[in-house]
Structure formats: structure tokens, C-alpha cells
Coordinates of C-alpha atoms in Angstrom, one line a residue:
Chain A
X1 CA 0.0 0.0 0.0
X2 CA 2.0 2.9 -1.2
X3 CA -0.2 5.8 -2.1
X4 CA -0.6 8.7 0.2
X5 CA -2.6 11.5 -1.4
X6 CA -4.1 11.0 -4.8
X7 CA -5.6 13.1 -7.5
X8 CA -8.6 11.0 -8.4
X9 CA -9.4 10.0 -4.8
X10 CA -11.5 13.1 -4.4
X11 CA -14.0 12.0 -6.9
X12 CA -13.8 8.4 -5.8
X13 CA -14.5 8.7 -2.1
X14 CA -18.2 9.2 -3.0
X15 CA -18.2 5.7 -4.4
X16 CA -15.6 3.9 -2.4
X17 CA -15.6 5.4 1.1
X18 CA -18.9 7.0 1.9
X19 CA -21.3 4.1 1.0
X20 CA -21.8 1.5 3.7
X21 CA -21.4 -1.4 1.4
X22 CA -17.6 -0.6 1.3
X23 CA -16.4 -2.6 4.2
X24 CA -12.7 -2.7 3.3
X25 CA -12.2 -6.0 5.1
X26 CA -8.4 -5.6 5.0
X27 CA -8.6 -2.7 7.4
X28 CA -10.6 -4.4 10.1
X29 CA -7.5 -5.9 11.8
X30 CA -6.0 -2.4 12.1
X31 CA -9.2 -1.1 13.7
X32 CA -9.4 -4.1 15.9
X33 CA -5.9 -3.6 17.4
X34 CA -6.6 0.1 17.8
X35 CA -9.8 -0.7 19.7
X36 CA -8.0 -3.3 21.8
X37 CA -5.5 -0.6 23.0
X38 CA -7.9 2.2 23.6
X39 CA -11.6 1.3 23.7
X40 CA -11.7 -2.2 25.2
X41 CA -15.3 -2.5 26.3
X42 CA -15.1 -6.2 27.2
X43 CA -18.6 -6.8 26.1
X44 CA -19.6 -10.4 25.7
X45 CA -19.8 -11.8 22.2
X46 CA -21.0 -15.1 20.9
X47 CA -18.2 -17.4 19.8
X48 CA -17.4 -21.0 19.1
X49 CA -19.0 -23.9 21.1
X50 CA -22.2 -21.8 21.5
X51 CA -20.7 -19.8 24.4
X52 CA -20.5 -16.1 25.2
X53 CA -16.9 -14.9 25.5
X54 CA -15.9 -11.8 27.5
X55 CA -12.1 -11.9 27.4
X56 CA -10.4 -8.5 27.1
X57 CA -9.3 -7.9 23.5
X58 CA -5.8 -6.8 24.5
X59 CA -5.2 -10.0 26.5
X60 CA -6.4 -12.0 23.6
X61 CA -3.9 -10.1 21.4
X62 CA -1.0 -10.6 23.7
X63 CA -1.6 -14.3 24.2
X64 CA -1.9 -14.9 20.4
X65 CA 1.1 -12.7 19.8
X66 CA 3.2 -14.7 22.3
X67 CA 2.1 -18.0 20.9
X68 CA 2.8 -16.9 17.3
X69 CA 6.3 -15.6 18.4
X70 CA 7.3 -18.9 19.9
X71 CA 5.6 -21.0 17.1
X72 CA 7.4 -19.2 14.3
X73 CA 10.8 -20.4 15.5
X74 CA 9.9 -23.9 14.3
X75 CA 9.0 -23.3 10.6
X76 CA 11.3 -20.3 10.5
X77 CA 14.5 -21.6 12.0
X78 CA 14.5 -24.9 13.9
X79 CA 12.8 -27.1 11.3
X80 CA 12.4 -25.2 8.1
X81 CA 10.8 -28.1 6.2
X82 CA 7.6 -27.3 8.1
X83 CA 7.4 -24.2 5.9
X84 CA 7.3 -26.1 2.6
X85 CA 6.0 -29.4 3.9
X86 CA 6.6 -31.3 0.7
X87 CA 5.8 -34.8 2.0
X88 CA 4.4 -36.2 -1.3
X89 CA 7.6 -35.0 -3.0
X90 CA 9.7 -36.7 -0.3
X91 CA 7.9 -40.0 -0.9
X92 CA 8.6 -40.1 -4.6
X93 CA 11.3 -37.6 -5.4
X94 CA 12.3 -39.3 -8.7
X95 CA 8.8 -39.6 -10.2
X96 CA 8.5 -36.9 -12.7
X97 CA 4.7 -36.8 -12.7
X98 CA 4.3 -36.9 -8.9
X99 CA 6.8 -34.1 -8.5
X100 CA 5.2 -32.0 -11.2
X101 CA 1.7 -32.4 -9.7
X102 CA 2.2 -32.5 -6.0
X103 CA 5.5 -31.0 -5.0
X104 CA 5.3 -27.7 -3.2
X105 CA 8.6 -26.6 -4.6
X106 CA 10.4 -26.8 -8.0
X107 CA 7.9 -25.0 -10.3
X108 CA 5.2 -27.6 -9.8
X109 CA 1.5 -27.5 -9.0
X110 CA 1.6 -28.3 -5.3
X111 CA -1.6 -30.3 -5.2
X112 CA -0.9 -31.3 -1.6
X113 CA -3.7 -31.4 0.9
X114 CA -1.4 -30.2 3.7
X115 CA 1.4 -28.2 2.1
X116 CA 2.7 -26.1 5.0
X117 CA 2.7 -25.4 8.8
X118 CA 3.8 -21.8 8.2
X119 CA 1.2 -19.1 8.6
X120 CA 3.2 -16.8 6.3
X121 CA 2.7 -19.3 3.5
X122 CA -1.0 -19.7 4.1
X123 CA -1.5 -16.0 3.9
X124 CA 0.4 -15.7 0.7
X125 CA -2.7 -14.9 -1.3
X126 CA -4.5 -13.0 1.5
X127 CA -5.1 -13.6 5.1
X128 CA -7.7 -16.3 5.7
X129 CA -8.8 -14.4 8.9
X130 CA -9.4 -11.1 7.1
X131 CA -10.7 -12.2 3.7
X132 CA -14.4 -12.9 3.8
X133 CA -15.4 -16.5 3.3
X134 CA -17.2 -15.9 0.0
X135 CA -14.0 -14.4 -1.4
X136 CA -11.9 -17.3 -0.2
X137 CA -14.3 -19.8 -1.8
X138 CA -14.4 -17.8 -5.0
X139 CA -10.6 -17.9 -5.2
X140 CA -10.6 -21.6 -4.4
X141 CA -13.0 -22.4 -7.3
X142 CA -10.9 -20.1 -9.5
X143 CA -7.7 -22.1 -8.6
X144 CA -9.4 -25.4 -9.3
X145 CA -10.5 -24.1 -12.8
X146 CA -7.0 -22.9 -13.4
X147 CA -5.4 -26.2 -12.4
X148 CA -7.7 -28.2 -14.7
X149 CA -6.9 -25.8 -17.6
X150 CA -3.2 -26.1 -16.9
X151 CA -3.2 -29.9 -16.7
X152 CA -5.1 -30.2 -20.0
X153 CA -2.7 -27.8 -21.8
X154 CA 0.3 -29.6 -20.3
X155 CA -0.8 -33.1 -21.1
X156 CA -2.0 -32.2 -24.6
X157 CA 1.3 -30.3 -25.2
X158 CA -0.6 -27.1 -26.2
X159 CA 1.9 -24.4 -27.4
X160 CA 4.7 -26.8 -26.5
X161 CA 4.1 -26.4 -22.8
X162 CA 4.8 -30.1 -22.3
X163 CA 8.5 -29.5 -22.9
X164 CA 8.6 -26.9 -20.0
X165 CA 8.1 -27.1 -16.3
X166 CA 4.4 -27.1 -15.4
X167 CA 4.2 -24.0 -13.2
X168 CA 7.0 -21.6 -14.1
X169 CA 6.8 -17.9 -14.5
X170 CA 9.9 -17.8 -16.7
X171 CA 10.2 -17.3 -20.5
X172 CA 12.0 -20.0 -22.5
X173 CA 13.6 -20.1 -25.9
X174 CA 13.2 -22.9 -28.5
X175 CA 15.9 -25.0 -26.9
X176 CA 14.1 -25.0 -23.5
X177 CA 16.7 -22.7 -21.9
X178 CA 15.8 -19.4 -20.2
X179 CA 15.1 -16.7 -22.8
X180 CA 18.0 -14.4 -23.1
X181 CA 16.5 -10.9 -23.9
X182 CA 20.0 -9.5 -24.6
X183 CA 20.0 -11.5 -27.8
X184 CA 17.2 -9.5 -29.4
X185 CA 17.9 -5.9 -28.4
X186 CA 20.3 -3.1 -29.4
X187 CA 22.5 -1.1 -27.1
X188 CA 19.6 1.3 -26.4
X189 CA 17.4 -1.5 -25.2
X190 CA 15.2 -1.5 -28.3
X191 CA 13.8 -4.5 -30.0
X192 CA 15.6 -5.6 -33.2
X193 CA 13.5 -7.8 -35.6
X194 CA 16.5 -9.4 -37.4
X195 CA 18.1 -10.5 -34.2
X196 CA 14.7 -11.8 -33.0
X197 CA 14.2 -13.8 -36.2
X198 CA 17.7 -15.3 -35.8
X199 CA 17.2 -16.2 -32.1
X200 CA 13.9 -17.6 -31.0
X201 CA 10.2 -17.2 -30.3
X202 CA 9.6 -16.9 -26.6
X203 CA 7.8 -19.8 -25.0
X204 CA 5.9 -19.9 -21.7
X205 CA 4.9 -22.6 -19.3
X206 CA 1.3 -23.7 -18.9
X207 CA 1.0 -22.0 -15.5
X208 CA 2.1 -18.7 -16.8
X209 CA -0.2 -18.9 -19.8
X210 CA -3.2 -19.7 -17.6
X211 CA -2.2 -16.8 -15.4
X212 CA -2.5 -14.5 -18.4
X213 CA -5.9 -16.0 -19.4
X214 CA -7.2 -15.3 -15.9
X215 CA -5.8 -11.7 -15.9
X216 CA -7.7 -10.8 -19.0
X217 CA -10.8 -12.6 -17.7
X218 CA -10.7 -10.7 -14.5
X219 CA -10.5 -7.3 -16.3
X220 CA -13.7 -7.9 -18.2
X221 CA -15.3 -9.6 -15.2
X222 CA -14.5 -6.5 -13.1
X223 CA -16.2 -4.1 -15.4
X224 CA -19.2 -6.3 -16.1
X225 CA -19.8 -7.2 -12.4
X226 CA -19.8 -3.5 -11.6
X227 CA -22.2 -2.7 -14.4
X228 CA -24.5 -5.5 -13.3
X229 CA -24.6 -5.1 -9.6
X230 CA -23.5 -1.5 -8.7
X231 CA -24.8 0.7 -11.5
X232 CA -27.4 2.3 -9.3
X233 CA -24.9 3.2 -6.6
X234 CA -22.5 4.6 -9.2
X235 CA -25.3 6.6 -10.8
X236 CA -26.4 8.0 -7.4
X237 CA -22.7 8.9 -6.6
X238 CA -22.4 10.6 -10.0
X239 CA -25.5 12.6 -9.4
X240 CA -24.2 13.6 -5.9
X241 CA -20.9 14.6 -7.5
X242 CA -22.6 16.9 -10.0
X243 CA -24.9 18.3 -7.3
X244 CA -22.0 19.1 -5.0
X245 CA -20.0 20.7 -7.7
X246 CA -22.9 22.8 -8.7
X247 CA -23.8 23.8 -5.2
X248 CA -20.4 24.9 -3.9
X249 CA -17.9 24.1 -6.6
X250 CA -16.3 21.4 -4.6
X251 CA -16.5 22.8 -1.1
X252 CA -18.1 20.7 1.6
X253 CA -20.5 18.0 0.6
X254 CA -24.3 17.7 0.0
X255 CA -26.7 15.6 2.0
X256 CA -26.4 11.9 1.9
X257 CA -27.6 11.2 -1.6
X258 CA -26.1 7.7 -1.6
X259 CA -28.2 6.0 1.1
X260 CA -27.3 7.6 4.5
X261 CA -28.2 4.6 6.7
X262 CA -24.6 4.3 7.8
X263 CA -23.8 5.7 11.2
X264 CA -20.1 6.2 10.5
X265 CA -20.9 8.4 7.6
X266 CA -23.2 10.5 9.7
X267 CA -20.5 10.8 12.4
X268 CA -18.0 12.0 9.9
X269 CA -20.5 14.6 8.6
X270 CA -19.7 16.9 11.5
X271 CA -16.2 17.4 10.1
X272 CA -15.6 19.5 7.1
X273 CA -14.7 17.3 4.0
X274 CA -11.5 18.1 2.2
X275 CA -12.4 20.1 -0.8
X276 CA -12.4 18.4 -4.2
X277 CA -10.2 21.2 -5.4
X278 CA -7.3 19.9 -3.3
X279 CA -7.5 16.5 -5.0
X280 CA -7.7 18.3 -8.4
X281 CA -4.6 20.3 -7.5
X282 CA -2.6 17.1 -6.6
X283 CA -3.7 15.6 -9.9
X284 CA -2.5 18.7 -11.8
X285 CA 0.8 18.5 -9.9
X286 CA 1.2 14.8 -10.8
X287 CA 0.7 15.6 -14.5
X288 CA 3.3 18.5 -14.3
X289 CA 5.8 16.3 -12.4
X290 CA 5.3 13.4 -14.8
X291 CA 5.8 15.5 -17.9
X292 CA 8.8 17.3 -16.6
X293 CA 10.3 14.0 -15.3
X294 CA 10.0 12.3 -18.7
X295 CA 10.8 15.2 -21.0
X296 CA 13.8 16.7 -19.3
X297 CA 15.9 13.5 -19.3
X298 CA 16.8 11.4 -22.4
X299 CA 14.1 8.8 -21.7
X300 CA 12.6 8.7 -25.2
X301 CA 9.2 8.0 -23.6
X302 CA 6.2 10.0 -24.8
X303 CA 4.7 12.3 -22.1
X304 CA 1.3 10.9 -23.3
X305 CA 1.9 8.0 -20.8
X306 CA 0.8 10.3 -17.9
X307 CA -2.5 10.8 -19.5
X308 CA -2.7 7.1 -20.4
X309 CA -2.5 6.4 -16.7
X310 CA -5.2 8.9 -15.8
X311 CA -7.4 7.5 -18.5
X312 CA -6.9 4.0 -17.1
X313 CA -7.9 5.3 -13.7
X314 CA -11.1 6.9 -14.9
X315 CA -12.2 3.6 -16.5
X316 CA -11.1 1.2 -13.8
X317 CA -10.8 3.1 -10.4
X318 CA -14.4 2.7 -9.4
X319 CA -14.9 -1.0 -10.5
X320 CA -11.6 -2.0 -8.9
X321 CA -12.2 0.0 -5.8
X322 CA -15.7 -1.4 -5.3
X323 CA -14.4 -5.0 -5.6
X324 CA -11.5 -4.1 -3.3
X325 CA -13.8 -2.5 -0.8
X326 CA -16.2 -5.5 -0.7
X327 CA -13.8 -8.5 -1.0
X328 CA -10.5 -7.2 0.2
X329 CA -8.9 -8.4 -3.1
X330 CA -7.3 -6.1 -5.5
X331 CA -7.5 -6.5 -9.3
X332 CA -4.1 -5.2 -10.6
X333 CA -4.0 -3.7 -14.0
X334 CA -0.3 -4.4 -14.7
X335 CA -0.9 -7.0 -17.4
X336 CA -3.4 -4.9 -19.4
X337 CA -1.2 -1.8 -18.9
X338 CA 1.9 -3.6 -20.2
X339 CA 0.1 -5.1 -23.2
X340 CA -1.3 -1.8 -24.4
X341 CA 2.0 -0.1 -23.5
X342 CA 3.9 -2.7 -25.5
X343 CA 1.8 -2.1 -28.6
X344 CA 2.1 1.7 -28.3
X345 CA 5.8 1.7 -27.2
X346 CA 6.9 -0.3 -30.3
X347 CA 9.7 -2.3 -28.8
X348 CA 11.2 0.2 -26.4
X349 CA 11.6 -1.4 -23.0
X350 CA 11.8 1.8 -20.9
X351 CA 8.6 3.0 -22.5
X352 CA 6.9 -0.2 -21.7
X353 CA 8.0 0.1 -18.1
X354 CA 6.5 3.6 -17.8
X355 CA 3.2 2.5 -19.4
X356 CA 3.1 -0.4 -17.0
X357 CA 3.9 1.9 -14.0
X358 CA 1.3 4.6 -14.8
X359 CA -1.4 2.0 -15.8
X360 CA -0.9 0.1 -12.6
X361 CA -0.3 2.7 -10.0
X362 CA -3.1 5.0 -11.2
X363 CA -5.6 2.4 -9.9
X364 CA -3.7 0.8 -7.1
X365 CA -3.7 1.1 -3.4
Chain B
X1 CA -45.7 -20.1 -0.7
X2 CA -44.4 -23.3 0.9
X3 CA -41.0 -21.7 1.2
X4 CA -42.5 -18.7 3.0
X5 CA -44.4 -21.0 5.4
X6 CA -41.3 -23.0 6.2
X7 CA -39.3 -19.9 6.7
X8 CA -42.0 -18.5 9.0
X9 CA -42.1 -21.6 11.2
X10 CA -38.4 -21.5 11.4
X11 CA -38.5 -17.9 12.6
X12 CA -41.2 -18.2 15.1
X13 CA -39.8 -21.4 16.6
X14 CA -37.9 -21.5 19.9
X15 CA -35.0 -19.1 19.6
X16 CA -31.8 -18.7 21.6
X17 CA -30.6 -15.3 23.0
X18 CA -31.5 -12.5 20.7
X19 CA -27.9 -11.3 20.6
X20 CA -26.9 -14.7 19.2
X21 CA -29.5 -14.5 16.4
X22 CA -28.6 -11.0 15.3
X23 CA -24.9 -11.6 15.5
X24 CA -24.2 -8.6 17.7
X25 CA -22.7 -8.1 21.1
X26 CA -24.8 -7.6 24.2
X27 CA -24.0 -3.9 24.4
X28 CA -24.9 -3.3 20.8
X29 CA -28.2 -5.1 21.2
X30 CA -29.1 -3.0 24.3
X31 CA -28.3 0.2 22.4
X32 CA -30.3 -1.0 19.4
X33 CA -33.3 -1.9 21.6
X34 CA -33.3 1.6 23.1
X35 CA -33.1 3.2 19.6
X36 CA -35.6 0.7 18.1
X37 CA -38.2 1.5 20.7
X38 CA -38.2 5.1 19.6
X39 CA -39.0 4.2 16.0
X40 CA -42.5 4.0 14.6
X41 CA -43.6 1.0 12.6
X42 CA -43.4 3.1 9.4
X43 CA -39.8 4.1 10.2
X44 CA -38.8 0.5 10.9
X45 CA -40.3 -0.5 7.5
X46 CA -38.6 2.5 5.8
X47 CA -35.1 1.6 7.2
X48 CA -35.5 -2.1 6.2
X49 CA -36.7 -1.2 2.7
X50 CA -33.6 0.9 2.3
X51 CA -31.4 -1.8 3.8
X52 CA -32.8 -4.4 1.4
X53 CA -32.2 -2.1 -1.6
X54 CA -28.6 -1.5 -0.6
X55 CA -27.6 -4.9 0.6
X56 CA -29.7 -7.4 -1.4
X57 CA -26.8 -8.4 -3.5
X58 CA -24.2 -7.7 -0.8
X59 CA -22.0 -10.7 -0.1
X60 CA -20.8 -9.3 3.2
X61 CA -24.3 -8.8 4.6
X62 CA -25.6 -11.6 6.8
X63 CA -27.8 -13.9 4.7
X64 CA -30.1 -15.0 7.6
X65 CA -30.8 -11.4 8.5
X66 CA -31.5 -10.5 4.9
X67 CA -34.0 -13.4 4.6
X68 CA -35.8 -12.2 7.7
X69 CA -36.0 -8.7 6.4
X70 CA -37.4 -9.9 3.1
X71 CA -39.9 -12.1 5.0
X72 CA -40.9 -9.1 7.1
X73 CA -41.4 -6.8 4.2
X74 CA -43.0 -9.2 1.7
X75 CA -45.3 -11.4 3.8
X76 CA -48.8 -9.7 3.6
X77 CA -49.9 -11.8 6.5
X78 CA -47.6 -10.0 8.9
X79 CA -49.5 -6.7 8.3
X80 CA -52.8 -8.5 8.6
X81 CA -52.1 -10.6 11.7
X82 CA -49.2 -9.1 13.6
X83 CA -50.0 -11.0 16.8
X84 CA -48.8 -14.3 15.1
X85 CA -45.4 -12.8 14.3
X86 CA -44.4 -11.1 17.5
X87 CA -40.9 -12.6 17.6
X88 CA -40.0 -11.5 14.1
X89 CA -41.5 -8.1 14.4
X90 CA -39.6 -7.4 17.7
X91 CA -36.4 -8.7 16.1
X92 CA -36.8 -6.5 13.0
X93 CA -37.4 -3.5 15.3
X94 CA -34.0 -4.3 17.0
X95 CA -32.4 -4.9 13.6
X96 CA -33.7 -1.5 12.4
X97 CA -32.2 0.1 15.5
X98 CA -28.9 -1.7 14.9
X99 CA -28.8 -0.5 11.3
X100 CA -29.7 3.1 12.1
X101 CA -27.5 3.4 15.2
X102 CA -24.6 1.2 14.2
X103 CA -23.1 -0.6 11.2
X104 CA -25.2 -3.2 9.3
X105 CA -22.2 -5.6 9.4
X106 CA -21.3 -7.7 12.4
X107 CA -17.6 -7.5 11.5
X108 CA -17.6 -3.7 11.5
X109 CA -19.7 -3.5 14.7
X110 CA -17.1 -5.7 16.3
X111 CA -14.2 -3.2 15.8
X112 CA -15.6 0.2 15.2
X113 CA -17.5 2.2 17.8
X114 CA -20.8 3.9 16.7
X115 CA -19.9 7.0 18.7
X116 CA -17.3 9.7 18.2
X117 CA -15.9 12.4 20.4
X118 CA -15.0 15.4 18.1
X119 CA -13.2 17.1 21.0
X120 CA -10.6 14.3 21.3
X121 CA -7.3 15.8 20.3
X122 CA -5.9 14.3 17.2
X123 CA -3.3 16.4 15.3
X124 CA -1.0 16.6 18.3
X125 CA 2.8 17.1 18.6
X126 CA 3.1 13.4 19.6
X127 CA 1.4 12.3 16.4
X128 CA 3.7 14.3 14.2
X129 CA 6.8 13.3 16.1
X130 CA 6.2 9.6 16.3
X131 CA 4.5 9.5 12.9
X132 CA 7.4 11.1 11.0
X133 CA 9.9 9.1 12.9
X134 CA 8.2 5.8 12.2
X135 CA 7.4 6.7 8.6
X136 CA 11.1 7.5 8.1
X137 CA 12.3 4.2 9.6
X138 CA 9.8 2.1 7.7
X139 CA 10.5 3.9 4.4
X140 CA 14.3 3.5 4.9
X141 CA 14.3 -0.1 5.9
X142 CA 11.8 -1.3 3.3
X143 CA 13.5 0.5 0.4
X144 CA 17.0 -0.6 1.5
X145 CA 16.0 -4.2 1.8
X146 CA 13.5 -4.3 -1.1
X147 CA 16.2 -5.7 -3.5
X148 CA 17.5 -8.3 -1.1
X149 CA 16.3 -11.8 -1.8
X150 CA 14.2 -12.6 0.1
X151 CA 13.2 -9.0 0.8
X152 CA 12.9 -7.8 4.3
X153 CA 10.0 -5.4 5.1
X154 CA 8.4 -4.0 8.2
X155 CA 4.6 -3.6 7.9
X156 CA 2.5 -0.7 9.2
X157 CA 1.1 -3.1 11.8
X158 CA 4.5 -3.1 13.5
X159 CA 4.4 0.7 13.6
X160 CA 0.8 0.6 15.0
X161 CA 1.9 -1.8 17.7
X162 CA 5.0 0.2 18.7
X163 CA 3.1 3.5 18.5
X164 CA 1.4 2.6 21.7
X165 CA 4.4 2.4 24.0
X166 CA 6.0 5.4 22.3
X167 CA 2.8 7.5 22.7
X168 CA 2.5 6.5 26.3
X169 CA 6.1 7.4 26.9
X170 CA 5.6 10.9 25.5
X171 CA 2.4 11.2 27.5
X172 CA 4.6 10.5 30.6
X173 CA 7.5 12.8 29.9
X174 CA 6.3 15.8 27.9
X175 CA 5.2 19.0 29.8
X176 CA 1.5 19.5 30.0
X177 CA 1.6 23.3 30.0
X178 CA -0.5 25.1 27.4
X179 CA 2.1 27.0 25.3
X180 CA -0.2 29.2 23.1
X181 CA -3.6 29.1 21.5
X182 CA -4.4 28.7 17.8
X183 CA -7.9 29.8 16.6
X184 CA -9.2 29.6 20.1
X185 CA -7.8 26.1 20.7
X186 CA -5.1 25.7 23.4
X187 CA -1.9 24.1 22.1
X188 CA 0.1 21.8 24.4
X189 CA 2.9 19.3 23.7
X190 CA 0.9 16.9 25.8
X191 CA -2.9 17.2 25.7
X192 CA -3.8 14.4 28.1
X193 CA -3.8 10.7 27.6
X194 CA -2.5 9.1 24.3
X195 CA -5.7 8.3 22.4
X196 CA -7.1 6.0 19.7
X197 CA -7.2 8.8 17.0
X198 CA -3.5 9.6 17.6
X199 CA -2.5 6.0 17.3
X200 CA -4.5 5.6 14.1
X201 CA -3.0 8.7 12.5
X202 CA 0.5 7.4 13.3
X203 CA -0.5 4.1 11.7
X204 CA -1.8 5.9 8.6
X205 CA 1.5 7.9 8.2
X206 CA 3.6 4.7 8.7
X207 CA 1.4 2.8 6.2
X208 CA 1.8 5.6 3.6
X209 CA 5.5 5.3 3.9
X210 CA 5.8 1.5 4.2
X211 CA 5.4 0.7 0.5
X212 CA 8.2 1.2 -2.0
X213 CA 7.2 3.2 -5.1
X214 CA 7.0 1.5 -8.5
X215 CA 9.6 3.8 -9.9
X216 CA 12.3 2.2 -7.8
X217 CA 12.2 -0.9 -9.9
X218 CA 12.4 1.1 -13.1
X219 CA 15.4 3.1 -11.8
X220 CA 17.2 -0.1 -10.7
X221 CA 17.0 -1.7 -14.1
X222 CA 18.0 1.5 -15.8
X223 CA 21.1 2.1 -13.7
X224 CA 22.4 -1.4 -13.4
X225 CA 25.1 -2.2 -16.0
X226 CA 23.8 -5.7 -16.8
X227 CA 20.3 -4.4 -17.6
X228 CA 19.7 -1.0 -19.3
X229 CA 23.0 0.6 -18.3
X230 CA 21.6 4.2 -18.4
X231 CA 23.7 6.1 -15.8
X232 CA 21.7 9.3 -16.3
X233 CA 18.9 7.7 -14.3
X234 CA 21.0 8.3 -11.1
X235 CA 19.8 12.0 -11.3
X236 CA 17.9 12.8 -8.1
X237 CA 15.6 15.2 -9.9
X238 CA 14.5 12.5 -12.4
X239 CA 13.9 10.0 -9.7
X240 CA 12.0 12.4 -7.4
X241 CA 9.7 13.9 -10.1
X242 CA 8.7 10.5 -11.6
X243 CA 8.2 8.9 -8.2
X244 CA 6.0 11.8 -7.0
X245 CA 4.0 11.8 -10.3
X246 CA 3.2 8.1 -10.2
X247 CA 2.3 8.3 -6.5
X248 CA 0.0 11.3 -7.0
X249 CA -2.0 10.0 -9.9
X250 CA -3.3 6.9 -7.9
X251 CA -6.8 6.7 -6.6
X252 CA -7.7 4.5 -3.7
X253 CA -6.7 6.0 -0.4
X254 CA -7.0 4.1 2.8
X255 CA -10.4 5.0 4.1
X256 CA -9.4 6.3 7.5
X257 CA -12.9 7.8 7.6
X258 CA -14.3 4.7 9.2
X259 CA -12.5 5.4 12.5

């Protein structure tokens, strides 16, 4: 989470902060610790085994903190094989198929019912305690679909994936060695077609190809989900935006046009909102800095990339933000940004990097 | 129709404690009961209609509660013979109080208070001192070790945790004397006990500084000889301008509003 103050945030808070449906599940742990330190009301809550629990929150925190501190010594230092608990791979280390399917290491699929004892590994794709159950289940079904697709591609040798490791994120040349990018560029890091024709086409492993399928599927799914389920809220937010701009030209905010049933929104209403003009000023500053930063040094990158980023944000910031606010999972735009950037940049690697950076960071948290 | 009947018999059957059914703590239920008692039947209905509109397709909203709300709103028999549905009607009155006076989500109710004290000092000297110190430490450590493999990084949660002892220490040692007044508000280095808003502000500052900007990756591949080998990318002006530009265009800020 890198961003501090952002240009388009001023418009977006109407859609992503004020409405009550934006829970932002990832933030709840921060709030819980804060409450444990300062506002520990010790009220009884229903918990497991049908009992009411009235432990103090801070005691619960200290106890789990101490247990976790002691426990981590085992997977972390004393017996590191607990971290990648590759027991199926240990049983049959020389069986190619078993290692490719079930090993937790070595670029394989890791179809292992108990792959780790290390909490850091379990939380690799998001904390199971913070992510809502429906999100976890969605991701799980997605992983199953991806695994089936990968296996079909690998066994059918589609796009020569059968010659490569099953689940590698590397790029390979036509001999199966790692692709050497230096072979196809000139000294200014630009693509040279003759060198490319003489060297090799890049080949990717089944896992990496399926990752790209799912990236593109998630972009169209993000937009269509938002259109199907949240068009009313967005429309109400837009109407509120126009009303507020008309009323005071960005100073303060109008009444709760977006469904004011949320008590936290009403509590915040007694404070003056930061004017939308401040957000606009930061956006202008970003454009100026971006243009100067690219034009005054020999980058060779078009300054249009800054506006490309802003355009990306206007299309995607609300859909991505709504999904992030509800599920705690962020759709990242890096793949779409780099594909479009690669087409526009015509073989210039630095230009591609900037397209990727602006496309990604304009809609990231 | 059969479905409705089944649902009804389930609702009016023997129920455990009301706090267990509505998935809220004892205190929240008591507050909701007090608020719910002041609402008229029309107001309860109005709140629930609005809730249904906002949360019918909401994956985070409790499904059982939503079914009860739909049952309450759609079953014409409840309007005609309210005496048969006393449990459901009472529960919906509490639910309306809960939604109006608190958050509709159990997980939010659990960690966020439905009250706020606007007089609680927030932008204090302690916040800026600890916040800038921690932000600096996190930014330095995380950037320095970002290219190590595996990378070492300190999360904002560590800063949040360590902000508490630091804040308590400053509360102990700083002078309490009022130094001057700005716009009618007294300014002191130490305005009373270290509070939740101060700790949250320190966390927000540390969180903003904890991430490494995307430009750092670009600059590394530009400068390193075995990649792009472009020594001009060492220029501080170039690095600073592009980093600030990419950081400023972004959109989603952390909604600290919910505190």
C-alpha cells in the first residue's frame, strides 16, 4: 500500500468510502488492534461452542502474539521443512509426474492437501482471517479451474508447454533454456527484428499462460460485475458529485444522496470534508511532475503516458475500488497496462516500463 | 408459498438469545433496543426497505438477517395478523435500531464504535513526532532491503503496535503546560492521555511510507550495468519527479474515515 494522497481520490471517495457497502475487510484488523488498545469495552460476544466470551481484547492479542512468536521459531529456523511441507515429493522424489503435480517446490503445481505449517505461506494470497469466506471460496474455485486448464494444456502439449516445467513464470527459448533478452535488443534496449528472427520465439509454461488468461478474464469480469450489480450506486454517486460541484464548486458536501443509513458516515459529517479542489490540485501536480520528469531527461518516452495512466484510472478506479472494498482483493492492472503499452511503445523497454507503471499505479492502493 | 411458510415456522420457533440471532454483542443489542423502541412502525419499515435495496446483492451482509428482512417486508400476513409474528416483528425493530445506530455488518460493529468524540485531540505534537519518525524508519528499511532476496520489510502493523508504548512514553515525559492558542484552541505538547485517534494517525502515516514506489524498480533496471545501463537515471531530480508523479495519480486511499 503505497499511495498517500491522490488526484482522483476526491471523486472516488463518493463511491468507495462513503457508501456503507464498502467494508474494506483488510482494514478491520488495524481497527481491531486500535480498539483493543484504547476502547476495550469487554462486552460479551457469541463465539465457538455456543458460548459467550468476555475476554479482554488486548489480553487475547498478547496471548496470540506470544504463541505466534514462539511458534514461528519452528517453521522459520528450527525445522524449516515445516514451511514447505513437501511430504508427497519426499515419498517419490524421482517420479516426474508426482513431483510436477504434488511437490510444493520446483515449479510444480503443489496439489498437496497439507502443504505447510507456516502461517506466512498460508496468507500468501491474502489472510484467511481477514478475507471474507465468499472471497476465499471464489478464489478456491478459480484455482481449481486454473489447475484443470493447466493440466489439459500440459498433457496435450498445447503451445509446446509439455516440454517446459508445469508451473514456471519464466520465459524460455526454442531449446528450453531461459530466454536471453539481450540477444534481441540493441545497445539502447530496443527490439531488433533481425536478431529476433535469428534467435527464437519466446515460450511460456502452462502455469504462466493460464495466469494471463485469468488476468484478462478478471478485467472484463471486473467491469461487467460493476455494471450488473452496482450501476445504481455509481449513478447515485455521480448525481451527488454533480450536485455538490454545482452547489459549492467542490467545497463541503451535500446531503447523503447515496443512502445515508450508515452511522459512521453520519458521524463524519460533522467534520468538514477536504475540498475536491485539493484533489484536483494534486492531480495537476502529478501531471506536471510526470511530464517534466520524462521530457527533461533522455528517456525517449512519450509524455502521453501520464494521460494514459489517468485515462486508465477513470475507466477502472471505481470498479476495482468497489471490488477491493467488498472483497479485500485487488485486481491489478499491470498486465493490461503492459500489453497496451507494449503495442504503443513499439519495442522500447523503458517506454513499456512507464506504461506499466502509470497504468498500474493509477488504480492501485 | 411453501417456502414462506417454512421460513416462518423457522423464525417463530424457539429461539436462543436475541444477541446470538442478530450476531451482535450484548451492548450493541441493548443500544439497538433503546433506539428501536423510539422508531415508529413506518420508520422501521422504511429503514428495512432501504437496507434491502442497498444490501440485497451484498456478499458481506448476513444472509439470515436478509431473509428475515425480506420475509418481514414481503409477507402480507404480517401486516394483517401481527399477533402471530411477534418474535419476528420485535427482532426487526431491533435490527432497524442496529442498522440506524450502528453498522449493518457484524464484523464492522465488532471493531468500530458507533460513537465519536469530536473534542478528542488528534493532530498533536506526539502524532507528528512519532509518525514522522516511524514513517522514516519504515521507508528507509523497506526501500533498502527491497532488493535483497528474500526481501525484508516492516509492515505498518508493527508501527501501529509500537506507537502505543511510544505514545504512552511521550504522555509521561512531555510537559502538560499550554504553550499558546491557535484559533481559540489551546496548544500543548501533551494534551492528556494518548488516544485512539492519535495512534490511528501514526499508523496511517507509517502505512503511507511503508510501501516502495513502483519507480524504484524502473530506476534499478535503468542504472544497473547488466540491464539497461543508463547512468543518467541516477539523477535525483529525475527519480523524485517521476516517483511523485506516479504516486500522486493513484486513486484508492485508505479510508481512515471509518475510524
